[in-house]
PDB file of C-alpha atoms in Angstrom:
ATOM      1  CA  MET A   1    -211.003 -11.931-146.477  1.00  0.00           C
ATOM      2  CA  SER A   2    -212.133 -14.238-143.687  1.00  0.00           C
ATOM      3  CA  ALA A   3    -211.273 -13.735-140.043  1.00  0.00           C
ATOM      4  CA  LEU A   4    -208.951 -16.752-140.146  1.00  0.00           C
ATOM      5  CA  ASP A   5    -207.044 -15.248-143.075  1.00  0.00           C
ATOM      6  CA  LYS A   6    -206.616 -12.011-141.126  1.00  0.00           C
ATOM      7  CA  ILE A   7    -205.326 -13.902-138.097  1.00  0.00           C
ATOM      8  CA  LYS A   8    -202.890 -15.872-140.244  1.00  0.00           C
ATOM      9  CA  LYS A   9    -201.611 -12.640-141.762  1.00  0.00           C
ATOM     10  CA  MET A  10    -201.116 -11.058-138.325  1.00  0.00           C
ATOM     11  CA  LEU A  11    -199.262 -14.121-137.000  1.00  0.00           C
ATOM     12  CA  LYS A  12    -196.961 -14.428-140.011  1.00  0.00           C
ATOM     13  CA  GLY A  13    -193.430 -14.626-138.648  1.00  0.00           C
ATOM     14  CA  HIS A  14    -194.611 -15.247-135.084  1.00  0.00           C
ATOM     15  CA  GLU A  15    -195.487 -18.916-135.337  1.00  0.00           C
ATOM     16  CA  ASP A  16    -193.439 -19.839-132.263  1.00  0.00           C
ATOM     17  CA  GLN A  17    -195.295 -17.338-130.093  1.00  0.00           C
ATOM     18  CA  ALA A  18    -198.628 -18.522-131.450  1.00  0.00           C
ATOM     19  CA  GLY A  19    -197.660 -22.097-130.651  1.00  0.00           C
ATOM     20  CA  LYS A  20    -196.751 -21.122-127.104  1.00  0.00           C
ATOM     21  CA  GLY A  21    -200.121 -19.402-126.759  1.00  0.00           C
ATOM     22  CA  ILE A  22    -201.931 -22.485-128.020  1.00  0.00           C
ATOM     23  CA  ASP A  23    -200.059 -24.634-125.508  1.00  0.00           C
ATOM     24  CA  LYS A  24    -200.691 -22.212-122.654  1.00  0.00           C
ATOM     25  CA  ALA A  25    -204.418 -22.046-123.432  1.00  0.00           C
ATOM     26  CA  GLY A  26    -204.640 -25.838-123.607  1.00  0.00           C
ATOM     27  CA  ASP A  27    -202.835 -26.199-120.295  1.00  0.00           C
ATOM     28  CA  MET A  28    -205.188 -23.680-118.689  1.00  0.00           C
ATOM     29  CA  ILE A  29    -208.227 -25.600-119.924  1.00  0.00           C
ATOM     30  CA  ASP A  30    -206.736 -28.867-118.678  1.00  0.00           C
ATOM     31  CA  ASP A  31    -206.108 -27.306-115.263  1.00  0.00           C
ATOM     32  CA  ARG A  32    -209.620 -25.901-114.966  1.00  0.00           C
ATOM     33  CA  THR A  33    -211.263 -29.149-116.056  1.00  0.00           C
ATOM     34  CA  GLN A  34    -208.802 -31.289-114.080  1.00  0.00           C
ATOM     35  CA  GLY A  35    -207.748 -33.070-117.273  1.00  0.00           C
ATOM     36  CA  LYS A  36    -211.234 -34.409-117.942  1.00  0.00           C
ATOM     37  CA  TYR A  37    -211.188 -33.274-121.582  1.00  0.00           C
ATOM     38  CA  SER A  38    -207.441 -33.493-122.241  1.00  0.00           C
ATOM     39  CA  LYS A  39    -207.807 -35.656-125.365  1.00  0.00           C
ATOM     40  CA  HIS A  40    -210.252 -33.162-126.857  1.00  0.00           C
ATOM     41  CA  VAL A  41    -208.021 -30.246-125.909  1.00  0.00           C
ATOM     42  CA  ASP A  42    -205.009 -31.932-127.534  1.00  0.00           C
ATOM     43  CA  THR A  43    -207.003 -32.505-130.720  1.00  0.00           C
ATOM     44  CA  GLY A  44    -208.074 -28.866-130.737  1.00  0.00           C
ATOM     45  CA  GLN A  45    -204.505 -27.701-130.242  1.00  0.00           C
ATOM     46  CA  GLU A  46    -203.283 -29.772-133.174  1.00  0.00           C
ATOM     47  CA  LYS A  47    -206.063 -28.478-135.426  1.00  0.00           C
ATOM     48  CA  LEU A  48    -205.231 -24.885-134.461  1.00  0.00           C
ATOM     49  CA  ARG A  49    -201.571 -25.444-135.266  1.00  0.00           C
ATOM     50  CA  GLN A  50    -202.529 -26.845-138.656  1.00  0.00           C
ATOM     51  CA  GLN A  51    -204.829 -23.907-139.387  1.00  0.00           C
ATOM     52  CA  LEU A  52    -202.233 -21.340-138.366  1.00  0.00           C
ATOM     53  CA  GLY A  53    -199.503 -22.939-140.427  1.00  0.00           C
ATOM     54  CA  GLU A  54    -197.466 -24.361-137.573  1.00  0.00           C
ATOM     55  CA  ASP A  55    -198.037 -27.862-138.847  1.00  0.00           C
ATOM     56  CA  GLN A  56    -196.267 -30.472-136.792  1.00  0.00           C
ATOM     57  CA  GLY A  57    -196.184 -33.986-138.069  1.00  0.00           C
ATOM     58  CA  PRO A  58    -196.725 -37.074-135.929  1.00  0.00           C
ATOM     59  CA  ASP A  59    -192.933 -37.487-135.567  1.00  0.00           C
ATOM     60  CA  SER A  60    -192.477 -34.030-134.070  1.00  0.00           C
ATOM     61  CA  PRO A  61    -192.039 -33.804-130.307  1.00  0.00           C
ATOM     62  CA  ARG A  62    -195.030 -32.608-128.331  1.00  0.00           C
ATOM     63  CA  ARG A  63    -194.739 -29.207-126.712  1.00  0.00           C
ATOM     64  CA  HIS A  64    -196.215 -29.890-123.313  1.00  0.00           C
TER      65      HIS A  64
END
């Protein structure tokens, strides 16, 4: 079992909290880099959501 599979198993049922954590981490990175890499951070956040099963389509509202 890969590390990602273990993480997915641990987060099962807590997708909302994981999403909040992803958003909080992205906001922290944006603050520390003064928004210099915000497009890259947003892409990373979306990929994490997809990997963790909190897939939001393009029509879904953004969280931050």
